[in-house]
Amino acid sequence: MAEPGGQLVDLRSDTVTAPTPGMRAAMAAAEVGDDVYGEDPTVAALEAEVAALFGHEAALFAPTGSMANQIALQLLVPPAQELLCDADAHVVTYEVGAAAGYGGISTRTWPASGGAPDPDQIAAMIRPDGFWAVPTRAVAVEQTHNLAGGQVIAVETLRRLRGVVDEAGVAMHCDGARIWHAHLADGVPLAEYGGLFDMLSVCMSKGLGAPVGSLVIGSAERIERARWLRKRMGGGMRQVGVLAAAASYALRHQLTRLVDDHARAARLAAELAPFGVVAAPPRTNLVPLDLRRSGWDAPSLAAAARERGVLISVLGPRIGRLVTHLHIDDDAVDRAVAVLVALLRSRPAA
Ligand SMILES: *Cc1c(COP(=O)(O)O)cnc(C)c1O
């Protein structure tokens, strides 16, 4: 919707970015082949690069983060067996029942705990094998946590959780759509995160700014099987090196700049905090707005802001969200702050 440099300040999501000029040039120059035949050198190079970043043997390029997650879950949890995850996890809230639909996977959730899952609570939930019960086969966590407002799970918590799953003999998956942000916010090397999980998914089209694409990461054996599952789900792609080139470019040129997105999110939150609408200081690029004490409901605030050239997300009747990304510079933050502060100072039109 909002073109870079255009009128609108689009804070709805980090998925709204368009390829940058350098990225478009990289895409145009990409060497390609038929990737279903395994003949696209640009895709192969991206897969090898991302696997190495996370210290795993292999990776597979997938059209979406949902498909990458669902491939991993099907690899880790056989039909009619169980995945444990957070009640607000993307894999059970925003993937339209895919775990059940594609994998026949039974899911059970722990109460939403965002960036602070409790390893002891999860340990107590894991069910052993037995003819009377659904056996737990995997635990999934989300880094950063989307619905928790981009909160980062501390690496110490993940290490404790790894101890729990090892003890129980179950696998651990990371929905790492925004793991890049966690890496920069907490200074944890990507390979350290990689070493804590059996499989991970990572997204190239959120903060990194590629137009399309995610990767699923794991052992060579699992990724070979992942290729088959991807084809079965309709995700085999042909001369897709043009998209892999965008993703490679993003890793090289648009990764470390995420710290600027975090700083701008912090500034947005600081400017709006006096109005009592910022539940917690943002750790990364997401700023959830809790409007309960503001007199505004989220749809009215979003509509009023839109009239003034600022787009925000509505996540619930009184919950909004601001997201910083590649096309939100300091000037855009200034404009958004001016509009939102003026609206929050006033009362909504009756
Ligand atoms: C965006 C996102 C995904 C993947 O979404 P797609 O739209 O399918 O690419 C997965 N997990 C989280 C936490 C996300 O924010």
Tab-separated table of C-alpha atoms and ligand atoms in Angstrom:
chain	number	residue	atom	x	y	z
A	1	MET	CA	0.000	0.000	0.000
A	2	ALA	CA	2.453	2.661	1.163
A	3	GLU	CA	5.162	3.095	-1.412
A	4	PRO	CA	8.582	3.961	-0.010
A	5	GLY	CA	8.881	7.725	-0.021
A	6	GLY	CA	5.122	8.057	-0.496
A	7	GLN	CA	2.621	9.855	1.671
A	8	LEU	CA	1.553	7.105	4.039
A	9	VAL	CA	3.521	5.989	7.082
A	10	ASP	CA	2.698	2.288	7.116
A	11	LEU	CA	3.286	0.862	10.594
A	12	ARG	CA	0.960	-2.116	10.203
A	13	SER	CA	3.609	-4.787	9.683
A	14	ASP	CA	7.171	-5.456	8.603
A	15	THR	CA	5.721	-7.499	5.729
A	16	VAL	CA	4.740	-4.352	3.799
A	17	THR	CA	8.219	-3.534	2.492
A	18	ALA	CA	9.098	-3.473	-1.193
A	19	PRO	CA	12.450	-4.692	-2.580
A	20	THR	CA	15.113	-2.004	-2.400
A	21	PRO	CA	16.948	-0.936	-5.594
A	22	GLY	CA	20.029	-2.999	-4.685
A	23	MET	CA	17.836	-6.001	-4.000
A	24	ARG	CA	16.076	-5.617	-7.347
A	25	ALA	CA	19.433	-5.480	-9.096
A	26	ALA	CA	20.519	-8.677	-7.314
A	27	MET	CA	17.273	-10.356	-8.353
A	28	ALA	CA	17.682	-9.300	-11.972
A	29	ALA	CA	21.234	-10.662	-12.061
A	30	ALA	CA	20.438	-13.998	-10.378
A	31	GLU	CA	21.529	-17.194	-12.076
A	32	VAL	CA	18.549	-19.565	-12.069
A	33	GLY	CA	17.550	-23.132	-12.909
A	34	ASP	CA	14.678	-25.486	-12.199
A	35	ASP	CA	14.741	-25.869	-8.427
A	36	VAL	CA	12.333	-28.822	-8.441
A	37	TYR	CA	15.122	-30.595	-10.373
A	38	GLY	CA	17.563	-29.233	-7.762
A	39	GLU	CA	19.195	-27.101	-10.463
A	40	ASP	CA	18.894	-23.542	-9.194
A	41	PRO	CA	22.380	-22.493	-8.040
A	42	THR	CA	21.160	-19.333	-6.303
A	43	VAL	CA	18.660	-21.278	-4.207
A	44	ALA	CA	21.280	-23.903	-3.355
A	45	ALA	CA	23.712	-21.197	-2.280
A	46	LEU	CA	21.106	-19.508	-0.054
A	47	GLU	CA	20.152	-22.818	1.543
A	48	ALA	CA	23.795	-23.628	2.282
A	49	GLU	CA	24.440	-20.139	3.623
A	50	VAL	CA	21.469	-20.143	5.993
A	51	ALA	CA	22.155	-23.691	7.224
A	52	ALA	CA	25.723	-22.647	8.019
A	53	LEU	CA	24.603	-19.471	9.811
A	54	PHE	CA	22.602	-21.613	12.237
A	55	GLY	CA	25.203	-24.388	12.460
A	56	HIS	CA	22.952	-27.012	10.873
A	57	GLU	CA	23.621	-29.362	7.962
A	58	ALA	CA	20.919	-28.227	5.580
A	59	ALA	CA	18.064	-25.846	4.841
A	60	LEU	CA	15.204	-25.642	2.365
A	61	PHE	CA	13.705	-22.535	0.767
A	62	ALA	CA	9.925	-22.387	1.196
A	63	PRO	CA	7.399	-19.905	-0.150
A	64	THR	CA	6.084	-18.915	3.299
A	65	GLY	CA	6.892	-19.092	6.974
A	66	SER	CA	3.728	-21.059	7.568
A	67	MET	CA	4.852	-23.739	5.121
A	68	ALA	CA	8.335	-23.809	6.651
A	69	ASN	CA	6.834	-24.264	10.130
A	70	GLN	CA	4.390	-26.901	9.002
A	71	ILE	CA	7.068	-28.906	7.203
A	72	ALA	CA	9.134	-28.908	10.408
A	73	LEU	CA	6.164	-29.949	12.536
A	74	GLN	CA	5.302	-32.811	10.168
A	75	LEU	CA	8.917	-33.971	10.397
A	76	LEU	CA	8.985	-33.888	14.190
A	77	VAL	CA	5.481	-35.082	15.106
A	78	PRO	CA	3.829	-38.145	13.516
A	79	PRO	CA	0.061	-38.067	12.882
A	80	ALA	CA	-2.118	-38.343	16.003
A	81	GLN	CA	0.798	-37.459	18.259
A	82	GLU	CA	1.375	-34.218	20.047
A	83	LEU	CA	2.992	-30.809	19.748
A	84	LEU	CA	3.162	-28.484	22.768
A	85	CYS	CA	3.319	-24.732	22.236
A	86	ASP	CA	2.273	-21.346	23.612
A	87	ALA	CA	-1.474	-20.577	23.377
A	88	ASP	CA	-0.631	-17.478	21.327
A	89	ALA	CA	1.889	-19.221	19.055
A	90	HIS	CA	1.669	-18.439	15.343
A	91	VAL	CA	1.672	-22.188	14.597
A	92	VAL	CA	-1.695	-22.603	16.371
A	93	THR	CA	-3.300	-19.185	15.858
A	94	TYR	CA	-2.370	-17.947	12.382
A	95	GLU	CA	-1.719	-21.079	10.331
A	96	VAL	CA	-5.393	-21.978	9.823
A	97	GLY	CA	-5.260	-25.404	11.443
A	98	ALA	CA	-2.454	-26.635	9.201
A	99	ALA	CA	-0.858	-28.865	11.856
A	100	ALA	CA	-4.099	-30.843	12.055
A	101	GLY	CA	-5.013	-30.406	8.380
A	102	TYR	CA	-1.693	-31.476	6.873
A	103	GLY	CA	0.013	-33.403	9.634
A	104	GLY	CA	-2.866	-34.880	11.636
A	105	ILE	CA	-0.991	-33.384	14.588
A	106	SER	CA	-2.638	-32.992	17.975
A	107	THR	CA	-1.677	-29.708	19.643
A	108	ARG	CA	-1.835	-28.686	23.297
A	109	THR	CA	-0.922	-25.260	24.558
A	110	TRP	CA	0.525	-23.719	27.669
A	111	PRO	CA	-1.080	-20.417	28.781
A	112	ALA	CA	0.281	-17.550	26.682
A	113	SER	CA	3.565	-16.556	28.252
A	114	GLY	CA	5.209	-14.698	25.388
A	115	GLY	CA	8.865	-14.119	25.933
A	116	ALA	CA	8.961	-16.044	29.216
A	117	PRO	CA	7.929	-19.671	28.752
A	118	ASP	CA	8.334	-21.668	31.969
A	119	PRO	CA	10.497	-24.781	31.417
A	120	ASP	CA	9.125	-26.434	34.589
A	121	GLN	CA	5.542	-25.945	33.454
A	122	ILE	CA	6.382	-27.378	30.035
A	123	ALA	CA	8.229	-30.315	31.596
A	124	ALA	CA	5.103	-31.149	33.601
A	125	MET	CA	2.980	-31.111	30.429
A	126	ILE	CA	5.068	-33.572	28.418
A	127	ARG	CA	3.235	-36.887	28.183
A	128	PRO	CA	5.122	-40.166	27.901
A	129	ASP	CA	4.197	-42.990	25.558
A	130	GLY	CA	1.300	-45.179	26.583
A	131	PHE	CA	-1.758	-46.727	24.986
A	132	TRP	CA	-4.034	-44.403	26.986
A	133	ALA	CA	-2.510	-41.052	26.075
A	134	VAL	CA	-1.401	-38.819	23.229
A	135	PRO	CA	2.401	-38.920	23.393
A	136	THR	CA	4.231	-35.603	23.173
A	137	ARG	CA	6.804	-35.574	20.363
A	138	ALA	CA	7.871	-31.939	20.149
A	139	VAL	CA	7.803	-28.531	21.800
A	140	ALA	CA	7.678	-25.365	19.682
A	141	VAL	CA	8.688	-21.874	20.766
A	142	GLU	CA	8.532	-18.565	18.921
A	143	GLN	CA	11.525	-16.221	18.776
A	144	THR	CA	10.726	-13.347	18.799
A	145	HIS	CA	7.159	-13.805	19.986
A	146	ASN	CA	4.778	-12.079	17.593
A	147	LEU	CA	1.606	-11.737	19.668
A	148	ALA	CA	3.634	-10.949	22.771
A	149	GLY	CA	4.888	-7.836	20.992
A	150	GLY	CA	8.256	-9.019	19.742
A	151	GLN	CA	9.457	-10.161	23.159
A	152	VAL	CA	12.714	-12.121	23.174
A	153	ILE	CA	13.048	-15.445	24.972
A	154	ALA	CA	16.262	-15.328	26.993
A	155	VAL	CA	18.879	-17.794	25.818
A	156	GLU	CA	19.163	-19.153	29.397
A	157	THR	CA	15.458	-20.059	29.274
A	158	LEU	CA	15.976	-21.795	25.935
A	159	ARG	CA	18.927	-23.735	27.385
A	160	ARG	CA	16.781	-24.895	30.308
A	161	LEU	CA	14.027	-25.871	27.902
A	162	ARG	CA	16.572	-27.837	25.847
A	163	GLY	CA	17.458	-29.712	29.028
A	164	VAL	CA	13.773	-30.487	29.563
A	165	VAL	CA	13.175	-31.835	26.043
A	166	ASP	CA	16.418	-33.841	26.100
A	167	GLU	CA	15.420	-35.421	29.374
A	168	ALA	CA	11.983	-36.301	27.980
A	169	GLY	CA	13.352	-37.455	24.613
A	170	VAL	CA	11.220	-35.051	22.560
A	171	ALA	CA	12.248	-32.596	19.841
A	172	MET	CA	12.254	-28.788	19.877
A	173	HIS	CA	11.285	-26.481	17.007
A	174	CYS	CA	11.820	-22.749	16.773
A	175	ASP	CA	9.406	-20.576	14.821
A	176	GLY	CA	12.125	-18.058	14.131
A	177	ALA	CA	10.287	-15.778	11.724
A	178	ARG	CA	11.938	-12.863	13.574
A	179	ILE	CA	14.893	-14.670	15.132
A	180	TRP	CA	17.089	-12.081	13.410
A	181	HIS	CA	15.658	-9.450	15.763
A	182	ALA	CA	16.342	-11.623	18.828
A	183	HIS	CA	19.919	-12.190	17.641
A	184	LEU	CA	20.530	-8.445	17.476
A	185	ALA	CA	18.527	-7.482	20.576
A	186	ASP	CA	20.264	-9.989	22.867
A	187	GLY	CA	23.561	-10.361	21.005
A	188	VAL	CA	23.167	-14.139	20.800
A	189	PRO	CA	24.949	-15.674	17.788
A	190	LEU	CA	22.595	-17.321	15.281
A	191	ALA	CA	24.584	-20.552	15.568
A	192	GLU	CA	23.990	-20.583	19.311
A	193	TYR	CA	20.251	-20.411	18.720
A	194	GLY	CA	20.631	-23.042	16.004
A	195	GLY	CA	22.353	-25.429	18.398
A	196	LEU	CA	19.384	-25.352	20.790
A	197	PHE	CA	16.800	-26.613	18.287
A	198	ASP	CA	16.231	-29.708	16.191
A	199	MET	CA	14.615	-27.580	13.510
A	200	LEU	CA	14.027	-23.892	12.878
A	201	SER	CA	12.087	-21.779	10.437
A	202	VAL	CA	13.318	-18.300	9.546
A	203	CYS	CA	11.592	-15.633	7.483
A	204	MET	CA	13.243	-13.472	4.842
A	205	SER	CA	10.212	-11.293	4.120
A	206	LYS	CA	9.597	-9.757	7.530
A	207	GLY	CA	12.234	-7.407	8.884
A	208	LEU	CA	14.841	-8.504	6.359
A	209	GLY	CA	12.734	-7.040	3.572
A	210	ALA	CA	12.822	-9.729	0.878
A	211	PRO	CA	9.535	-9.935	-1.041
A	212	VAL	CA	8.933	-13.648	-0.455
A	213	GLY	CA	10.457	-16.615	1.297
A	214	SER	CA	11.342	-18.532	4.415
A	215	LEU	CA	13.713	-21.384	5.141
A	216	VAL	CA	13.313	-24.520	7.199
A	217	ILE	CA	16.579	-25.677	8.785
A	218	GLY	CA	17.721	-29.026	10.182
A	219	SER	CA	19.739	-32.171	9.555
A	220	ALA	CA	20.527	-33.282	5.995
A	221	GLU	CA	18.260	-36.281	6.444
A	222	ARG	CA	15.313	-34.230	7.662
A	223	ILE	CA	15.752	-31.614	4.943
A	224	GLU	CA	15.751	-34.293	2.238
A	225	ARG	CA	12.388	-35.426	3.580
A	226	ALA	CA	11.347	-31.744	3.872
A	227	ARG	CA	11.838	-31.384	0.107
A	228	TRP	CA	9.313	-34.159	-0.418
A	229	LEU	CA	6.829	-32.631	2.039
A	230	ARG	CA	7.193	-29.221	0.401
A	231	LYS	CA	6.334	-30.724	-2.990
A	232	ARG	CA	3.358	-32.526	-1.502
A	233	MET	CA	2.071	-29.238	-0.074
A	234	GLY	CA	2.391	-27.603	-3.498
A	235	GLY	CA	5.488	-25.622	-2.632
A	236	GLY	CA	7.909	-26.919	-5.270
A	237	MET	CA	9.120	-23.821	-7.124
A	238	ARG	CA	10.986	-23.586	-10.433
A	239	GLN	CA	13.335	-20.678	-11.362
A	240	VAL	CA	13.072	-19.309	-7.871
A	241	GLY	CA	16.675	-18.068	-7.721
A	242	VAL	CA	15.278	-14.580	-8.354
A	243	LEU	CA	13.707	-14.778	-4.886
A	244	ALA	CA	16.666	-16.522	-3.258
A	245	ALA	CA	18.855	-13.704	-4.595
A	246	ALA	CA	16.634	-11.199	-2.791
A	247	ALA	CA	16.990	-13.203	0.419
A	248	SER	CA	20.785	-13.428	0.093
A	249	TYR	CA	20.947	-9.709	-0.543
A	250	ALA	CA	18.823	-9.105	2.546
A	251	LEU	CA	21.201	-11.140	4.718
A	252	ARG	CA	24.167	-9.186	3.434
A	253	HIS	CA	22.723	-5.672	3.436
A	254	GLN	CA	19.555	-5.504	5.509
A	255	LEU	CA	20.239	-7.601	8.603
A	256	THR	CA	22.353	-5.462	10.914
A	257	ARG	CA	20.180	-2.419	10.212
A	258	LEU	CA	17.409	-4.070	12.272
A	259	VAL	CA	18.962	-2.355	15.309
A	260	ASP	CA	17.651	0.918	13.806
A	261	ASP	CA	14.141	-0.567	13.700
A	262	HIS	CA	14.481	-1.480	17.374
A	263	ALA	CA	15.613	2.047	18.276
A	264	ARG	CA	12.708	3.562	16.338
A	265	ALA	CA	10.217	1.221	18.000
A	266	ALA	CA	11.631	2.278	21.375
A	267	ARG	CA	11.175	5.923	20.400
A	268	LEU	CA	7.572	5.378	19.309
A	269	ALA	CA	6.878	3.611	22.606
A	270	ALA	CA	8.554	6.343	24.654
A	271	GLU	CA	6.521	9.075	22.942
A	272	LEU	CA	3.228	7.218	23.448
A	273	ALA	CA	3.928	5.890	26.973
A	274	PRO	CA	2.628	9.037	28.720
A	275	PHE	CA	-0.835	8.150	27.375
A	276	GLY	CA	-0.808	4.803	29.190
A	277	VAL	CA	-1.084	2.784	25.976
A	278	VAL	CA	2.286	1.007	25.962
A	279	ALA	CA	2.075	-2.159	28.042
A	280	ALA	CA	5.800	-2.897	28.111
A	281	PRO	CA	8.850	-1.281	26.526
A	282	PRO	CA	9.493	-2.990	23.184
A	283	ARG	CA	12.558	-5.216	22.909
A	284	THR	CA	12.521	-5.351	19.110
A	285	ASN	CA	10.470	-3.821	16.283
A	286	LEU	CA	6.891	-4.444	17.471
A	287	VAL	CA	4.995	-1.967	19.656
A	288	PRO	CA	1.672	-3.334	20.905
A	289	LEU	CA	-0.818	-0.665	22.000
A	290	ASP	CA	-3.220	-1.381	24.847
A	291	LEU	CA	-5.921	1.257	24.366
A	292	ARG	CA	-8.127	0.338	27.319
A	293	ARG	CA	-7.228	3.443	29.299
A	294	SER	CA	-7.199	5.795	26.313
A	295	GLY	CA	-10.874	6.266	25.470
A	296	TRP	CA	-10.155	4.913	21.990
A	297	ASP	CA	-11.020	1.570	20.525
A	298	ALA	CA	-8.507	0.178	18.066
A	299	PRO	CA	-10.628	0.394	14.872
A	300	SER	CA	-11.524	4.067	15.559
A	301	LEU	CA	-7.927	5.025	16.286
A	302	ALA	CA	-6.735	3.174	13.166
A	303	ALA	CA	-9.379	4.892	11.016
A	304	ALA	CA	-8.565	8.338	12.410
A	305	ALA	CA	-4.819	7.767	11.963
A	306	ARG	CA	-5.367	6.538	8.407
A	307	GLU	CA	-7.161	9.794	7.522
A	308	ARG	CA	-3.995	11.553	8.668
A	309	GLY	CA	-1.663	9.331	6.668
A	310	VAL	CA	-0.585	6.825	9.341
A	311	LEU	CA	-1.497	3.140	9.113
A	312	ILE	CA	-1.587	0.981	12.247
A	313	SER	CA	-2.796	-2.572	12.878
A	314	VAL	CA	-5.900	-3.583	14.776
A	315	LEU	CA	-5.232	-6.810	16.708
A	316	GLY	CA	-8.290	-6.712	18.959
A	317	PRO	CA	-11.117	-4.355	19.956
A	318	ARG	CA	-8.767	-2.314	22.163
A	319	ILE	CA	-5.405	-3.635	20.963
A	320	GLY	CA	-3.409	-1.947	18.228
A	321	ARG	CA	0.120	-2.469	16.970
A	322	LEU	CA	2.902	-0.448	15.420
A	323	VAL	CA	5.762	-2.111	13.568
A	324	THR	CA	8.985	-0.496	12.399
A	325	HIS	CA	10.764	-1.716	9.272
A	326	LEU	CA	12.941	-0.891	6.292
A	327	HIS	CA	10.731	1.959	5.055
A	328	ILE	CA	10.241	3.667	8.418
A	329	ASP	CA	12.951	6.277	8.863
A	330	ASP	CA	13.276	8.925	11.582
A	331	ASP	CA	11.125	11.301	9.595
A	332	ALA	CA	8.336	8.706	9.355
A	333	VAL	CA	8.561	8.167	13.123
A	334	ASP	CA	8.211	11.942	13.655
A	335	ARG	CA	5.122	12.065	11.454
A	336	ALA	CA	3.558	9.043	13.146
A	337	VAL	CA	4.265	10.435	16.624
A	338	ALA	CA	2.716	13.808	15.715
A	339	VAL	CA	-0.472	12.136	14.430
A	340	LEU	CA	-0.849	9.566	17.209
A	341	VAL	CA	-0.041	11.993	20.038
A	342	ALA	CA	-2.616	14.478	18.707
A	343	LEU	CA	-5.255	11.737	18.498
A	344	LEU	CA	-4.490	10.304	21.938
A	345	ARG	CA	-4.654	13.799	23.449
A	346	SER	CA	-8.082	14.338	21.966
A	347	ARG	CA	-11.035	12.040	22.475
A	348	PRO	CA	-12.568	10.018	19.662
A	349	ALA	CA	-15.497	11.650	17.874
A	350	ALA	CA	-18.678	10.279	19.444
B	1	LIG	C1	4.937	-14.042	9.850
B	1	LIG	C2	5.161	-15.161	10.751
B	1	LIG	C3	5.236	-16.465	10.267
B	1	LIG	C4	5.096	-16.838	8.812
B	1	LIG	O1	4.052	-16.263	8.167
B	1	LIG	P1	3.808	-16.405	6.584
B	1	LIG	O2	2.852	-15.293	6.347
B	1	LIG	O3	3.233	-17.741	6.363
B	1	LIG	O4	5.106	-16.229	5.890
B	1	LIG	C5	5.479	-17.471	11.172
B	1	LIG	N1	5.634	-17.205	12.470
B	1	LIG	C6	5.591	-15.964	12.973
B	1	LIG	C7	5.827	-15.744	14.432
B	1	LIG	C8	5.337	-14.899	12.136
B	1	LIG	O5	5.291	-13.656	12.642
